[in-house]
């Protein structure tokens, strides 16, 4: 049997506040627009920039509250890391025109910026619980003891001397 992989990882900024709604079945879903940009210099040395917009869909599934986390902590301008799979859909609109959309079905979300939400790590497996400190000096809420914050090793992040081969 052959294997395949459908995995997308993006780091970008929210273009607007997430939209959260409930389905007819009572499930909650958040939709957000994530902008990723790249810059380069053209052949004549001019700086160029291109921004891509990604439609991301975040579901509350099997007891997880990931869409609720997005609703509570994410807002326009926030920097996010999202991981999920790409999905292509087509449907008929009210005028019976065939429409197409490309979406990222988000499985894991990491808030990268400072701001209100801090920098917690949320994914579908942890039911919306933080696996990393929400802010500098905060304790990890995953219930583990030790290793959750960097106060124990104040110089660890400033030390640039390491034995890594790259």
Short mmCIF file of N, CA and C in Angstrom, two decimals:
data_model
loop_
_atom_site.label_atom_id
_atom_site.label_comp_id
_atom_site.label_asym_id
_atom_site.label_seq_id
_atom_site.Cartn_x
_atom_site.Cartn_y
_atom_site.Cartn_z
N UNK A 1 0.84 -1.17 0.00
CA UNK A 1 0.00 0.00 0.00
C UNK A 1 0.89 1.25 0.00
N UNK A 2 0.60 2.18 -0.84
CA UNK A 2 1.40 3.41 -0.89
C UNK A 2 0.88 4.39 0.16
N UNK A 3 1.76 5.22 0.63
CA UNK A 3 1.42 6.22 1.64
C UNK A 3 1.40 7.59 1.00
N UNK A 4 0.70 8.49 1.63
CA UNK A 4 0.68 9.86 1.16
C UNK A 4 0.67 10.79 2.37
N UNK A 5 0.90 12.06 2.11
CA UNK A 5 0.96 13.05 3.18
C UNK A 5 0.32 14.33 2.70
N UNK A 6 -0.57 14.86 3.50
CA UNK A 6 -1.20 16.15 3.24
C UNK A 6 -1.00 16.98 4.50
N UNK A 7 0.07 17.78 4.52
CA UNK A 7 0.42 18.55 5.70
C UNK A 7 0.82 19.96 5.30
N UNK A 8 0.26 20.93 5.99
CA UNK A 8 0.55 22.34 5.73
C UNK A 8 0.99 22.99 7.03
N UNK A 9 2.06 23.75 6.98
CA UNK A 9 2.52 24.53 8.13
C UNK A 9 2.70 25.97 7.67
N UNK A 10 2.07 26.89 8.39
CA UNK A 10 2.12 28.30 8.03
C UNK A 10 2.43 29.14 9.26
N UNK A 11 3.20 30.20 9.05
CA UNK A 11 3.39 31.24 10.06
C UNK A 11 2.98 32.54 9.39
N UNK A 12 2.03 33.22 10.00
CA UNK A 12 1.55 34.46 9.41
C UNK A 12 0.75 35.28 10.40
N UNK A 13 0.15 36.34 9.89
CA UNK A 13 -0.64 37.25 10.72
C UNK A 13 -2.10 37.19 10.34
N UNK A 14 -2.96 37.31 11.36
CA UNK A 14 -4.40 37.33 11.12
C UNK A 14 -4.78 38.63 10.42
N UNK A 15 -5.52 38.51 9.34
CA UNK A 15 -5.95 39.68 8.59
C UNK A 15 -7.19 40.33 9.16
N UNK A 16 -7.94 39.60 9.97
CA UNK A 16 -9.14 40.10 10.62
C UNK A 16 -9.43 39.24 11.84
N UNK A 17 -10.35 39.69 12.67
CA UNK A 17 -10.74 38.87 13.82
C UNK A 17 -11.37 37.58 13.31
N UNK A 18 -11.12 36.46 13.97
CA UNK A 18 -11.72 35.19 13.54
C UNK A 18 -13.25 35.25 13.63
N UNK A 19 -13.90 34.53 12.73
CA UNK A 19 -15.36 34.40 12.77
C UNK A 19 -15.68 33.03 13.33
N UNK A 20 -16.48 33.01 14.40
CA UNK A 20 -16.83 31.75 15.05
C UNK A 20 -18.34 31.57 14.95
N UNK A 21 -18.76 30.37 14.58
CA UNK A 21 -20.19 30.07 14.47
C UNK A 21 -20.43 28.64 14.92
N UNK A 22 -21.69 28.31 15.08
CA UNK A 22 -22.09 26.95 15.43
C UNK A 22 -22.79 26.31 14.25
N UNK A 23 -22.51 25.04 14.02
CA UNK A 23 -23.18 24.31 12.94
C UNK A 23 -24.57 23.90 13.43
N UNK A 24 -25.39 23.39 12.52
CA UNK A 24 -26.72 22.92 12.89
C UNK A 24 -26.64 21.77 13.88
N UNK A 25 -25.54 21.03 13.86
CA UNK A 25 -25.33 19.93 14.80
C UNK A 25 -24.79 20.38 16.14
N UNK A 26 -24.55 21.67 16.32
CA UNK A 26 -24.07 22.20 17.58
C UNK A 26 -22.56 22.28 17.70
N UNK A 27 -21.83 21.86 16.68
CA UNK A 27 -20.37 21.94 16.71
C UNK A 27 -19.94 23.37 16.43
N UNK A 28 -18.86 23.81 17.07
CA UNK A 28 -18.35 25.17 16.86
C UNK A 28 -17.19 25.14 15.88
N UNK A 29 -17.14 26.15 15.00
CA UNK A 29 -16.08 26.24 14.00
C UNK A 29 -15.64 27.71 13.89
N UNK A 30 -14.34 27.91 13.81
CA UNK A 30 -13.77 29.25 13.64
C UNK A 30 -13.13 29.32 12.26
N UNK A 31 -13.32 30.43 11.59
CA UNK A 31 -12.71 30.67 10.29
C UNK A 31 -11.82 31.90 10.44
N UNK A 32 -10.58 31.76 9.95
CA UNK A 32 -9.68 32.89 10.03
C UNK A 32 -8.91 33.04 8.73
N UNK A 33 -8.46 34.25 8.51
CA UNK A 33 -7.70 34.58 7.31
C UNK A 33 -6.27 34.89 7.73
N UNK A 34 -5.33 34.07 7.26
CA UNK A 34 -3.93 34.18 7.66
C UNK A 34 -3.11 34.67 6.47
N UNK A 35 -2.32 35.71 6.68
CA UNK A 35 -1.47 36.29 5.63
C UNK A 35 -0.03 35.84 5.83
N UNK A 36 0.56 35.31 4.77
CA UNK A 36 1.99 35.01 4.77
C UNK A 36 2.63 35.87 3.69
N UNK A 37 3.82 36.38 3.98
CA UNK A 37 4.50 37.26 3.03
C UNK A 37 5.91 36.78 2.79
N UNK A 38 6.39 37.07 1.60
CA UNK A 38 7.79 36.80 1.29
C UNK A 38 8.34 38.02 0.57
N UNK A 39 9.63 38.26 0.76
CA UNK A 39 10.29 39.39 0.10
C UNK A 39 11.53 38.88 -0.61
N UNK A 40 11.88 39.57 -1.67
CA UNK A 40 13.06 39.24 -2.45
C UNK A 40 13.50 40.49 -3.21
N UNK A 41 14.68 40.43 -3.73
CA UNK A 41 15.19 41.52 -4.58
C UNK A 41 15.09 41.09 -6.03
N UNK A 42 14.54 41.97 -6.84
CA UNK A 42 14.41 41.68 -8.27
C UNK A 42 15.78 41.74 -8.94
N UNK A 43 15.82 41.40 -10.21
CA UNK A 43 17.08 41.39 -10.96
C UNK A 43 17.76 42.76 -10.97
N UNK A 44 16.95 43.83 -10.93
CA UNK A 44 17.54 45.17 -10.93
C UNK A 44 17.71 45.72 -9.51
N UNK A 45 17.58 44.87 -8.47
CA UNK A 45 17.87 45.26 -7.10
C UNK A 45 16.71 45.86 -6.32
N UNK A 46 15.53 45.94 -6.95
CA UNK A 46 14.38 46.50 -6.23
C UNK A 46 13.79 45.46 -5.29
N UNK A 47 13.41 45.92 -4.11
CA UNK A 47 12.81 45.01 -3.14
C UNK A 47 11.36 44.71 -3.56
N UNK A 48 11.05 43.42 -3.60
CA UNK A 48 9.71 42.97 -3.99
C UNK A 48 9.08 42.25 -2.80
N UNK A 49 7.74 42.29 -2.71
CA UNK A 49 7.03 41.58 -1.65
C UNK A 49 5.73 41.02 -2.21
N UNK A 50 5.41 39.81 -1.77
CA UNK A 50 4.15 39.19 -2.17
C UNK A 50 3.49 38.60 -0.94
N UNK A 51 2.21 38.87 -0.77
CA UNK A 51 1.44 38.34 0.35
C UNK A 51 0.42 37.34 -0.17
N UNK A 52 0.38 36.19 0.46
CA UNK A 52 -0.62 35.16 0.15
C UNK A 52 -1.61 35.11 1.30
N UNK A 53 -2.89 34.93 0.99
CA UNK A 53 -3.93 34.83 2.00
C UNK A 53 -4.43 33.40 2.05
N UNK A 54 -4.53 32.86 3.27
CA UNK A 54 -4.94 31.47 3.47
C UNK A 54 -6.20 31.44 4.33
N UNK A 55 -7.20 30.74 3.84
CA UNK A 55 -8.44 30.55 4.62
C UNK A 55 -8.23 29.34 5.51
N UNK A 56 -8.30 29.55 6.82
CA UNK A 56 -8.07 28.48 7.79
C UNK A 56 -9.35 28.19 8.55
N UNK A 57 -9.64 26.92 8.76
CA UNK A 57 -10.84 26.49 9.46
C UNK A 57 -10.41 25.70 10.68
N UNK A 58 -10.94 26.08 11.85
CA UNK A 58 -10.59 25.45 13.12
C UNK A 58 -11.87 24.91 13.75
N UNK A 59 -11.91 23.61 14.02
CA UNK A 59 -13.09 22.94 14.57
C UNK A 59 -12.89 22.58 16.02
N UNK A 60 -13.98 22.58 16.78
CA UNK A 60 -14.03 21.91 18.09
C UNK A 60 -14.41 20.47 17.78
N UNK A 61 -13.49 19.54 17.97
CA UNK A 61 -13.79 18.14 17.66
C UNK A 61 -13.54 17.26 18.85
N UNK A 62 -14.41 16.30 19.05
CA UNK A 62 -14.28 15.27 20.09
C UNK A 62 -13.84 15.85 21.43
N UNK A 63 -14.56 16.84 21.90
CA UNK A 63 -14.29 17.41 23.21
C UNK A 63 -13.21 18.47 23.25
N UNK A 64 -12.55 18.77 22.13
CA UNK A 64 -11.53 19.81 22.15
C UNK A 64 -12.19 21.18 22.01
N UNK A 65 -11.53 22.17 22.50
CA UNK A 65 -12.06 23.52 22.44
C UNK A 65 -11.21 24.44 21.61
N UNK A 66 -10.61 23.93 20.53
CA UNK A 66 -9.67 24.73 19.75
C UNK A 66 -10.35 25.95 19.12
N UNK A 67 -11.57 25.80 18.60
CA UNK A 67 -12.28 26.95 18.03
C UNK A 67 -12.61 27.96 19.12
N UNK A 68 -12.92 27.47 20.32
CA UNK A 68 -13.20 28.38 21.43
C UNK A 68 -11.95 29.15 21.84
N UNK A 69 -10.78 28.49 21.79
CA UNK A 69 -9.50 29.15 22.09
C UNK A 69 -9.25 30.26 21.08
N UNK A 70 -9.49 29.97 19.81
CA UNK A 70 -9.31 30.98 18.75
C UNK A 70 -10.22 32.17 19.01
N UNK A 71 -11.47 31.89 19.35
CA UNK A 71 -12.43 32.97 19.60
C UNK A 71 -11.99 33.84 20.78
N UNK A 72 -11.49 33.21 21.82
CA UNK A 72 -11.16 33.93 23.04
C UNK A 72 -9.84 34.70 22.96
N UNK A 73 -8.82 34.11 22.30
CA UNK A 73 -7.47 34.67 22.39
C UNK A 73 -6.91 35.27 21.11
N UNK A 74 -7.47 34.99 19.95
CA UNK A 74 -6.88 35.46 18.69
C UNK A 74 -7.63 36.67 18.17
N UNK A 75 -6.86 37.64 17.67
CA UNK A 75 -7.47 38.84 17.11
C UNK A 75 -6.62 39.33 15.92
N UNK A 76 -7.20 40.25 15.19
CA UNK A 76 -6.55 40.80 14.00
C UNK A 76 -5.13 41.25 14.33
N UNK A 77 -4.18 40.86 13.46
CA UNK A 77 -2.79 41.26 13.61
C UNK A 77 -1.93 40.26 14.36
N UNK A 78 -2.54 39.33 15.09
CA UNK A 78 -1.77 38.35 15.85
C UNK A 78 -0.96 37.46 14.92
N UNK A 79 0.24 37.09 15.37
CA UNK A 79 1.10 36.16 14.62
C UNK A 79 0.81 34.75 15.10
N UNK A 80 0.51 33.85 14.16
CA UNK A 80 0.17 32.47 14.48
C UNK A 80 0.98 31.49 13.66
N UNK A 81 1.22 30.34 14.25
CA UNK A 81 1.69 29.16 13.53
C UNK A 81 0.50 28.21 13.49
N UNK A 82 0.15 27.75 12.30
CA UNK A 82 -0.91 26.76 12.17
C UNK A 82 -0.38 25.55 11.42
N UNK A 83 -0.86 24.39 11.81
CA UNK A 83 -0.51 23.16 11.14
C UNK A 83 -1.80 22.41 10.86
N UNK A 84 -1.91 21.87 9.68
CA UNK A 84 -3.11 21.13 9.32
C UNK A 84 -2.98 20.49 7.96
N UNK A 85 -4.12 20.33 7.31
CA UNK A 85 -4.12 19.73 5.97
C UNK A 85 -4.88 20.65 5.02
N UNK A 86 -4.51 20.57 3.76
CA UNK A 86 -5.16 21.40 2.74
C UNK A 86 -6.35 20.64 2.18
N UNK A 87 -7.44 21.36 1.98
CA UNK A 87 -8.65 20.76 1.43
C UNK A 87 -9.19 21.66 0.33
N UNK A 88 -9.66 21.04 -0.72
CA UNK A 88 -10.27 21.74 -1.85
C UNK A 88 -11.75 21.37 -1.87
N UNK A 89 -12.60 22.37 -1.97
CA UNK A 89 -14.05 22.11 -2.00
C UNK A 89 -14.67 22.81 -3.20
N UNK A 90 -15.79 22.28 -3.64
CA UNK A 90 -16.57 22.97 -4.65
C UNK A 90 -18.03 22.85 -4.27
N UNK A 91 -18.81 23.87 -4.63
CA UNK A 91 -20.23 23.89 -4.31
C UNK A 91 -20.96 24.78 -5.31
N UNK A 92 -22.27 24.74 -5.25
CA UNK A 92 -23.11 25.56 -6.12
C UNK A 92 -23.63 26.74 -5.30
N UNK A 93 -23.47 27.96 -5.82
CA UNK A 93 -23.99 29.13 -5.10
C UNK A 93 -25.46 29.35 -5.44
N UNK A 94 -26.02 30.46 -4.97
CA UNK A 94 -27.45 30.74 -5.16
C UNK A 94 -27.83 30.90 -6.63
N UNK A 95 -26.88 31.35 -7.45
CA UNK A 95 -27.12 31.51 -8.88
C UNK A 95 -26.76 30.25 -9.66
N UNK A 96 -26.54 29.16 -8.95
CA UNK A 96 -26.20 27.86 -9.53
C UNK A 96 -24.84 27.87 -10.24
N UNK A 97 -23.96 28.77 -9.82
CA UNK A 97 -22.60 28.83 -10.33
C UNK A 97 -21.74 27.89 -9.48
N UNK A 98 -20.81 27.19 -10.12
CA UNK A 98 -19.89 26.33 -9.38
C UNK A 98 -18.79 27.21 -8.78
N UNK A 99 -18.62 27.09 -7.47
CA UNK A 99 -17.60 27.85 -6.75
C UNK A 99 -16.59 26.89 -6.17
N UNK A 100 -15.35 27.38 -6.02
CA UNK A 100 -14.26 26.57 -5.49
C UNK A 100 -13.61 27.30 -4.33
N UNK A 101 -13.12 26.53 -3.36
CA UNK A 101 -12.36 27.15 -2.28
C UNK A 101 -11.25 26.21 -1.85
N UNK A 102 -10.19 26.81 -1.36
CA UNK A 102 -9.06 26.07 -0.80
C UNK A 102 -8.96 26.48 0.66
N UNK A 103 -8.94 25.49 1.55
CA UNK A 103 -8.92 25.77 2.98
C UNK A 103 -7.83 24.96 3.66
N UNK A 104 -7.36 25.49 4.77
CA UNK A 104 -6.45 24.76 5.64
C UNK A 104 -7.28 24.30 6.83
N UNK A 105 -7.43 22.99 6.99
CA UNK A 105 -8.13 22.43 8.13
C UNK A 105 -7.11 22.32 9.26
N UNK A 106 -7.20 23.22 10.23
CA UNK A 106 -6.18 23.37 11.27
C UNK A 106 -6.31 22.28 12.32
N UNK A 107 -5.20 21.63 12.58
CA UNK A 107 -5.11 20.60 13.61
C UNK A 107 -4.38 21.11 14.85
N UNK A 108 -3.42 22.01 14.63
CA UNK A 108 -2.63 22.55 15.74
C UNK A 108 -2.43 24.04 15.51
N UNK A 109 -2.39 24.78 16.62
CA UNK A 109 -2.27 26.22 16.57
C UNK A 109 -1.30 26.68 17.65
N UNK A 110 -0.41 27.58 17.28
CA UNK A 110 0.53 28.15 18.23
C UNK A 110 0.47 29.66 18.09
N UNK A 111 0.18 30.35 19.19
CA UNK A 111 0.15 31.81 19.18
C UNK A 111 1.56 32.31 19.43
N UNK A 112 2.12 33.05 18.48
CA UNK A 112 3.52 33.44 18.55
C UNK A 112 3.75 34.82 19.16
N UNK A 113 2.81 35.71 19.06
CA UNK A 113 3.03 37.07 19.53
C UNK A 113 2.85 37.22 21.01
N UNK A 114 3.23 38.40 21.54
CA UNK A 114 3.02 38.72 22.95
C UNK A 114 1.55 38.91 23.21
N UNK A 115 1.08 40.13 23.20
CA UNK A 115 -0.34 40.45 23.25
C UNK A 115 -1.13 39.78 24.35
N UNK A 116 -2.45 39.86 24.24
CA UNK A 116 -3.40 39.38 25.23
C UNK A 116 -3.29 37.89 25.48
N UNK A 117 -3.15 37.11 24.41
CA UNK A 117 -3.16 35.66 24.55
C UNK A 117 -1.82 35.08 24.94
N UNK A 118 -0.76 35.83 24.91
CA UNK A 118 0.55 35.30 25.23
C UNK A 118 1.09 34.48 24.09
N UNK A 119 1.68 33.35 24.39
CA UNK A 119 2.27 32.51 23.36
C UNK A 119 1.98 31.06 23.61
N UNK A 120 0.77 30.74 24.00
CA UNK A 120 0.42 29.36 24.32
C UNK A 120 0.38 28.49 23.09
N UNK A 121 0.49 27.18 23.31
CA UNK A 121 0.46 26.19 22.23
C UNK A 121 -0.78 25.35 22.41
N UNK A 122 -1.64 25.33 21.39
CA UNK A 122 -2.89 24.60 21.50
C UNK A 122 -2.99 23.64 20.33
N UNK A 123 -3.46 22.42 20.60
CA UNK A 123 -3.69 21.47 19.52
C UNK A 123 -4.88 20.59 19.84
N UNK A 124 -5.32 19.85 18.86
CA UNK A 124 -6.49 19.00 19.01
C UNK A 124 -6.29 17.88 20.00
N UNK A 125 -5.08 17.40 20.18
CA UNK A 125 -4.83 16.29 21.08
C UNK A 125 -4.89 16.71 22.54
N UNK A 126 -4.61 17.98 22.84
CA UNK A 126 -4.57 18.40 24.24
C UNK A 126 -5.84 19.11 24.66
N UNK A 127 -6.89 19.01 23.86
CA UNK A 127 -8.20 19.56 24.19
C UNK A 127 -8.14 21.04 24.53
N UNK A 128 -7.27 21.79 23.83
CA UNK A 128 -7.21 23.22 24.01
C UNK A 128 -6.39 23.66 25.21
N UNK A 129 -5.75 22.76 25.91
CA UNK A 129 -4.91 23.13 27.05
C UNK A 129 -3.56 23.59 26.55
N UNK A 130 -2.97 24.52 27.25
CA UNK A 130 -1.65 25.03 26.87
C UNK A 130 -0.58 24.00 27.19
N UNK A 131 0.35 23.79 26.25
CA UNK A 131 1.50 22.92 26.49
C UNK A 131 2.75 23.72 26.74
N UNK A 132 2.69 25.04 26.60
CA UNK A 132 3.86 25.90 26.78
C UNK A 132 3.46 27.08 27.64
N UNK A 133 4.41 27.78 28.23
CA UNK A 133 4.07 28.94 29.03
C UNK A 133 3.31 29.97 28.22
N UNK A 134 2.27 30.54 28.81
CA UNK A 134 1.46 31.53 28.11
C UNK A 134 2.20 32.84 27.99
N UNK A 135 3.12 33.11 28.89
CA UNK A 135 3.93 34.31 28.83
C UNK A 135 5.21 34.03 29.62
N UNK A 136 6.21 34.88 29.45
CA UNK A 136 7.48 34.67 30.15
C UNK A 136 7.23 34.63 31.65
N UNK A 137 7.76 33.60 32.30
CA UNK A 137 7.60 33.47 33.73
C UNK A 137 6.34 32.72 34.15
N UNK A 138 5.45 32.42 33.23
CA UNK A 138 4.22 31.70 33.57
C UNK A 138 4.49 30.21 33.63
N UNK A 139 3.74 29.52 34.47
CA UNK A 139 3.89 28.08 34.58
C UNK A 139 3.13 27.40 33.46
N UNK A 140 3.64 26.27 32.96
CA UNK A 140 2.93 25.49 31.95
C UNK A 140 1.70 24.88 32.60
N UNK A 141 0.57 24.89 31.91
CA UNK A 141 -0.67 24.40 32.49
C UNK A 141 -0.94 22.94 32.15
N UNK A 142 0.04 22.24 31.61
CA UNK A 142 -0.19 20.84 31.25
C UNK A 142 -0.09 19.92 32.44
N UNK A 143 0.25 20.44 33.62
CA UNK A 143 0.30 19.63 34.82
C UNK A 143 1.64 18.95 35.04
N UNK A 144 2.63 19.20 34.21
CA UNK A 144 3.93 18.59 34.40
C UNK A 144 4.70 19.37 35.45
N UNK A 145 5.63 18.71 36.10
CA UNK A 145 6.43 19.38 37.12
C UNK A 145 7.82 19.63 36.57
N UNK A 146 8.31 20.83 36.75
CA UNK A 146 9.65 21.19 36.32
C UNK A 146 9.78 21.31 34.82
N UNK A 147 10.76 22.05 34.38
CA UNK A 147 11.05 22.20 32.96
C UNK A 147 10.05 23.05 32.23
N UNK A 148 9.04 23.61 32.92
CA UNK A 148 7.99 24.35 32.27
C UNK A 148 8.32 25.80 32.02
N UNK A 149 9.27 26.36 32.77
CA UNK A 149 9.64 27.74 32.50
C UNK A 149 11.15 27.90 32.55
N UNK A 150 11.61 29.06 32.09
CA UNK A 150 13.04 29.28 31.95
C UNK A 150 13.63 30.04 33.14
N UNK A 151 12.83 30.29 34.19
CA UNK A 151 13.36 31.01 35.34
C UNK A 151 14.44 30.20 36.05
N UNK A 152 14.38 28.86 35.93
CA UNK A 152 15.37 28.01 36.56
C UNK A 152 16.75 28.17 35.93
N UNK A 153 16.79 28.61 34.67
CA UNK A 153 18.04 28.76 33.93
C UNK A 153 18.06 30.13 33.27
N UNK A 154 18.30 31.21 34.03
CA UNK A 154 18.17 32.55 33.47
C UNK A 154 19.10 32.84 32.30
N UNK A 155 20.27 32.21 32.24
CA UNK A 155 21.20 32.50 31.16
C UNK A 155 21.08 31.56 29.98
N UNK A 156 20.15 30.61 30.04
CA UNK A 156 20.07 29.58 29.01
C UNK A 156 19.77 30.14 27.63
N UNK A 157 18.93 31.15 27.56
CA UNK A 157 18.55 31.68 26.26
C UNK A 157 19.59 32.64 25.70
N UNK A 158 20.42 33.23 26.55
CA UNK A 158 21.44 34.16 26.08
C UNK A 158 22.72 33.44 25.67
N UNK A 159 22.95 32.22 26.13
CA UNK A 159 24.17 31.48 25.84
C UNK A 159 24.18 31.04 24.38
N UNK A 160 25.13 31.53 23.61
CA UNK A 160 25.21 31.18 22.19
C UNK A 160 26.22 30.11 21.91
N UNK A 161 27.00 29.71 22.92
CA UNK A 161 28.01 28.67 22.73
C UNK A 161 27.36 27.31 22.91
N UNK A 162 27.27 26.55 21.84
CA UNK A 162 26.70 25.21 21.93
C UNK A 162 27.50 24.24 21.08
N UNK A 163 27.19 22.99 21.19
CA UNK A 163 27.92 21.95 20.45
C UNK A 163 27.16 21.46 19.23
N UNK A 164 26.19 22.23 18.77
CA UNK A 164 25.41 21.80 17.60
C UNK A 164 26.26 21.92 16.34
N UNK A 165 26.17 20.93 15.44
CA UNK A 165 27.01 20.94 14.25
C UNK A 165 26.52 21.88 13.14
N UNK A 166 25.49 22.64 13.37
CA UNK A 166 24.99 23.54 12.33
C UNK A 166 24.72 24.90 12.87
#
